PDB file of C-alpha atoms in Angstrom:
ATOM      1  CA  GLU A 254       0.010  -0.016   0.038  1.00  0.00           C
ATOM      2  CA  VAL A 255       1.372   3.373  -1.060  1.00  0.00           C
ATOM      3  CA  GLN A 256       1.558   5.882   1.804  1.00  0.00           C
ATOM      4  CA  LEU A 257       2.782   9.450   1.962  1.00  0.00           C
ATOM      5  CA  VAL A 258       2.767  11.040   5.361  1.00  0.00           C
ATOM      6  CA  GLU A 259       3.467  14.712   5.905  1.00  0.00           C
ATOM      7  CA  SER A 260       4.584  16.245   9.127  1.00  0.00           C
ATOM      8  CA  GLY A 261       6.181  19.383  10.416  1.00  0.00           C
ATOM      9  CA  GLY A 262       3.435  21.912   9.883  1.00  0.00           C
ATOM     10  CA  GLY A 263       2.409  24.460  12.480  1.00  0.00           C
ATOM     11  CA  LEU A 264       2.008  28.100  13.408  1.00  0.00           C
ATOM     12  CA  VAL A 265       4.936  30.441  12.884  1.00  0.00           C
ATOM     13  CA  GLN A 266       5.446  34.154  12.811  1.00  0.00           C
ATOM     14  CA  ALA A 267       6.406  35.924   9.592  1.00  0.00           C
ATOM     15  CA  GLY A 268      10.092  35.590   8.930  1.00  0.00           C
ATOM     16  CA  GLY A 269      10.254  32.289  10.735  1.00  0.00           C
ATOM     17  CA  SER A 270      11.074  28.806   9.475  1.00  0.00           C
ATOM     18  CA  LEU A 271       9.535  25.342   9.331  1.00  0.00           C
ATOM     19  CA  ARG A 272      10.706  22.040   7.899  1.00  0.00           C
ATOM     20  CA  LEU A 273       8.166  19.745   6.407  1.00  0.00           C
ATOM     21  CA  SER A 274       8.792  16.031   6.014  1.00  0.00           C
ATOM     22  CA  CYS A 275       7.185  13.592   3.642  1.00  0.00           C
ATOM     23  CA  ALA A 276       7.736   9.961   4.564  1.00  0.00           C
ATOM     24  CA  ALA A 277       7.017   7.549   1.706  1.00  0.00           C
ATOM     25  CA  SER A 278       6.392   3.815   1.663  1.00  0.00           C
ATOM     26  CA  GLY A 279       4.874   1.197  -0.541  1.00  0.00           C
ATOM     27  CA  PHE A 280       6.750   1.988  -3.765  1.00  0.00           C
ATOM     28  CA  THR A 281      10.247   2.166  -5.145  1.00  0.00           C
ATOM     29  CA  PHE A 282      11.290   5.628  -3.923  1.00  0.00           C
ATOM     30  CA  ASP A 283      14.067   6.208  -6.483  1.00  0.00           C
ATOM     31  CA  ASP A 284      11.716   5.628  -9.363  1.00  0.00           C
ATOM     32  CA  TYR A 285       9.343   8.481  -8.503  1.00  0.00           C
ATOM     33  CA  ALA A 286       9.436  12.207  -8.381  1.00  0.00           C
ATOM     34  CA  ILE A 287       8.164  13.794  -5.194  1.00  0.00           C
ATOM     35  CA  GLY A 288       6.361  17.085  -5.243  1.00  0.00           C
ATOM     36  CA  TRP A 289       5.139  19.554  -2.670  1.00  0.00           C
ATOM     37  CA  PHE A 290       1.957  21.399  -3.299  1.00  0.00           C
ATOM     38  CA  ARG A 291      -0.096  23.827  -1.316  1.00  0.00           C
ATOM     39  CA  GLN A 292      -3.693  24.921  -1.143  1.00  0.00           C
ATOM     40  CA  ALA A 293      -4.869  28.091   0.559  1.00  0.00           C
ATOM     41  CA  PRO A 294      -8.518  28.676   1.463  1.00  0.00           C
ATOM     42  CA  GLY A 295     -10.504  29.527  -1.642  1.00  0.00           C
ATOM     43  CA  LYS A 296      -7.561  28.977  -3.986  1.00  0.00           C
ATOM     44  CA  GLU A 297      -6.530  26.161  -6.295  1.00  0.00           C
ATOM     45  CA  ARG A 298      -3.780  23.736  -5.300  1.00  0.00           C
ATOM     46  CA  GLU A 299      -0.492  24.905  -6.668  1.00  0.00           C
ATOM     47  CA  GLY A 300       2.949  23.319  -7.154  1.00  0.00           C
ATOM     48  CA  VAL A 301       5.632  24.624  -4.786  1.00  0.00           C
ATOM     49  CA  SER A 302       8.632  22.387  -5.351  1.00  0.00           C
ATOM     50  CA  CYS A 303       9.590  18.953  -6.552  1.00  0.00           C
ATOM     51  CA  VAL A 304      12.597  16.599  -6.847  1.00  0.00           C
ATOM     52  CA  THR A 305      13.454  13.848  -9.213  1.00  0.00           C
ATOM     53  CA  ASN A 306      14.830  11.273  -6.845  1.00  0.00           C
ATOM     54  CA  ASP A 307      17.065   9.503  -9.350  1.00  0.00           C
ATOM     55  CA  ASN A 308      19.161  12.490 -10.311  1.00  0.00           C
ATOM     56  CA  GLY A 309      18.279  15.108  -7.683  1.00  0.00           C
ATOM     57  CA  ARG A 310      16.976  17.709 -10.179  1.00  0.00           C
ATOM     58  CA  THR A 311      14.658  20.188  -8.521  1.00  0.00           C
ATOM     59  CA  TYR A 312      11.988  22.749  -9.329  1.00  0.00           C
ATOM     60  CA  TYR A 313      10.756  25.746  -7.350  1.00  0.00           C
ATOM     61  CA  ALA A 314       7.804  28.055  -7.935  1.00  0.00           C
ATOM     62  CA  ASP A 315       8.882  31.630  -8.397  1.00  0.00           C
ATOM     63  CA  SER A 316       7.030  32.590  -5.230  1.00  0.00           C
ATOM     64  CA  VAL A 317       9.341  30.427  -3.066  1.00  0.00           C
ATOM     65  CA  LYS A 318      12.662  30.583  -4.865  1.00  0.00           C
ATOM     66  CA  GLY A 319      15.456  31.558  -2.567  1.00  0.00           C
ATOM     67  CA  ARG A 320      13.351  30.790   0.523  1.00  0.00           C
ATOM     68  CA  PHE A 321      12.402  27.131   0.242  1.00  0.00           C
ATOM     69  CA  THR A 322      14.739  24.153  -0.223  1.00  0.00           C
ATOM     70  CA  ILE A 323      13.707  20.653  -1.104  1.00  0.00           C
ATOM     71  CA  SER A 324      15.920  17.685  -0.255  1.00  0.00           C
ATOM     72  CA  SER A 325      15.606  13.946  -0.395  1.00  0.00           C
ATOM     73  CA  ASP A 326      17.018  11.283   1.843  1.00  0.00           C
ATOM     74  CA  ASN A 327      16.742   8.178  -0.288  1.00  0.00           C
ATOM     75  CA  ALA A 328      17.926   5.924   2.576  1.00  0.00           C
ATOM     76  CA  LYS A 329      14.966   7.060   4.638  1.00  0.00           C
ATOM     77  CA  ASN A 330      12.496   7.366   1.751  1.00  0.00           C
ATOM     78  CA  THR A 331      11.803  10.870   3.025  1.00  0.00           C
ATOM     79  CA  VAL A 332      11.632  14.254   1.270  1.00  0.00           C
ATOM     80  CA  TYR A 333      11.976  17.496   3.194  1.00  0.00           C
ATOM     81  CA  LEU A 334      10.891  21.010   2.468  1.00  0.00           C
ATOM     82  CA  GLN A 335      12.855  23.564   4.400  1.00  0.00           C
ATOM     83  CA  MET A 336      10.880  26.814   4.445  1.00  0.00           C
ATOM     84  CA  ASN A 337      12.629  29.984   5.524  1.00  0.00           C
ATOM     85  CA  SER A 338      11.627  33.626   5.605  1.00  0.00           C
ATOM     86  CA  LEU A 339       8.000  32.615   5.746  1.00  0.00           C
ATOM     87  CA  LYS A 340       5.333  35.068   4.745  1.00  0.00           C
ATOM     88  CA  PRO A 341       1.625  35.223   5.587  1.00  0.00           C
ATOM     89  CA  GLU A 342       0.831  34.367   1.983  1.00  0.00           C
ATOM     90  CA  ASP A 343       2.608  31.000   2.504  1.00  0.00           C
ATOM     91  CA  THR A 344      -0.294  29.979   4.751  1.00  0.00           C
ATOM     92  CA  ALA A 345      -1.920  26.846   3.266  1.00  0.00           C
ATOM     93  CA  VAL A 346      -2.299  23.141   3.620  1.00  0.00           C
ATOM     94  CA  TYR A 347       0.870  21.562   2.249  1.00  0.00           C
ATOM     95  CA  TYR A 348       0.688  18.227   0.411  1.00  0.00           C
ATOM     96  CA  CYS A 349       3.350  15.888  -0.824  1.00  0.00           C
ATOM     97  CA  ALA A 350       2.750  13.732  -3.816  1.00  0.00           C
ATOM     98  CA  ALA A 351       4.520  10.996  -5.756  1.00  0.00           C
ATOM     99  CA  GLY A 352       4.276  10.290  -9.386  1.00  0.00           C
ATOM    100  CA  GLY A 353       6.015   9.930 -12.702  1.00  0.00           C
ATOM    101  CA  TYR A 354       9.769   9.875 -12.873  1.00  0.00           C
ATOM    102  CA  PHE A 355      10.711  13.483 -13.517  1.00  0.00           C
ATOM    103  CA  CYS A 356       9.916  16.362 -11.321  1.00  0.00           C
ATOM    104  CA  SER A 357       6.856  18.321 -12.481  1.00  0.00           C
ATOM    105  CA  PRO A 358       4.903  21.261 -11.082  1.00  0.00           C
ATOM    106  CA  PHE A 359       1.615  19.923 -12.466  1.00  0.00           C
ATOM    107  CA  LEU A 360      -0.963  18.140 -10.285  1.00  0.00           C
ATOM    108  CA  ASN A 361      -1.918  15.599 -12.912  1.00  0.00           C
ATOM    109  CA  SER A 362       1.690  14.292 -13.017  1.00  0.00           C
ATOM    110  CA  TYR A 363       1.209  12.731  -9.595  1.00  0.00           C
ATOM    111  CA  ASP A 364      -0.525   9.485  -8.699  1.00  0.00           C
ATOM    112  CA  TYR A 365      -0.308   9.400  -4.923  1.00  0.00           C
ATOM    113  CA  TRP A 366      -1.010  12.105  -2.362  1.00  0.00           C
ATOM    114  CA  GLY A 367      -0.600  12.590   1.374  1.00  0.00           C
ATOM    115  CA  GLN A 368      -3.228  13.903   3.687  1.00  0.00           C
ATOM    116  CA  GLY A 369      -1.656  17.339   4.053  1.00  0.00           C
ATOM    117  CA  THR A 370      -0.196  19.406   6.910  1.00  0.00           C
ATOM    118  CA  GLN A 371      -1.322  22.904   7.862  1.00  0.00           C
ATOM    119  CA  VAL A 372       1.124  25.787   7.729  1.00  0.00           C
ATOM    120  CA  THR A 373      -0.044  29.037   9.208  1.00  0.00           C
ATOM    121  CA  VAL A 374       2.154  32.181   9.108  1.00  0.00           C
ATOM    122  CA  SER A 375       1.060  35.063  11.259  1.00  0.00           C
ATOM    123  CA  SER A 376       1.901  38.670  10.488  1.00  0.00           C
TER     124      SER A 376
END
């Protein structure tokens, strides 16, 4: 059974940091790209970052470049999203997803989704 479990969300003040984790199981980790998406109230889910596990190539949305860093620990089947200099507009439910082989910012590239973790940034 494929499982993606996110953790690390919470409440933080603007300018603060959080590190999200996505623990994966039930599939061959190296053969899948892992993406982070977020969905704010009343808005569509959007791609934030992703990593191609086989070669380590990454993608970042313009809104998070220079502030967020994605990394992958293949030995632990876990992907992290380090989020620094957080802004109130980063407030959303953050989801990790697995799918395809190459990193993609598009939702329909992913087959498996976690349950999400809430990130709230206060001003």
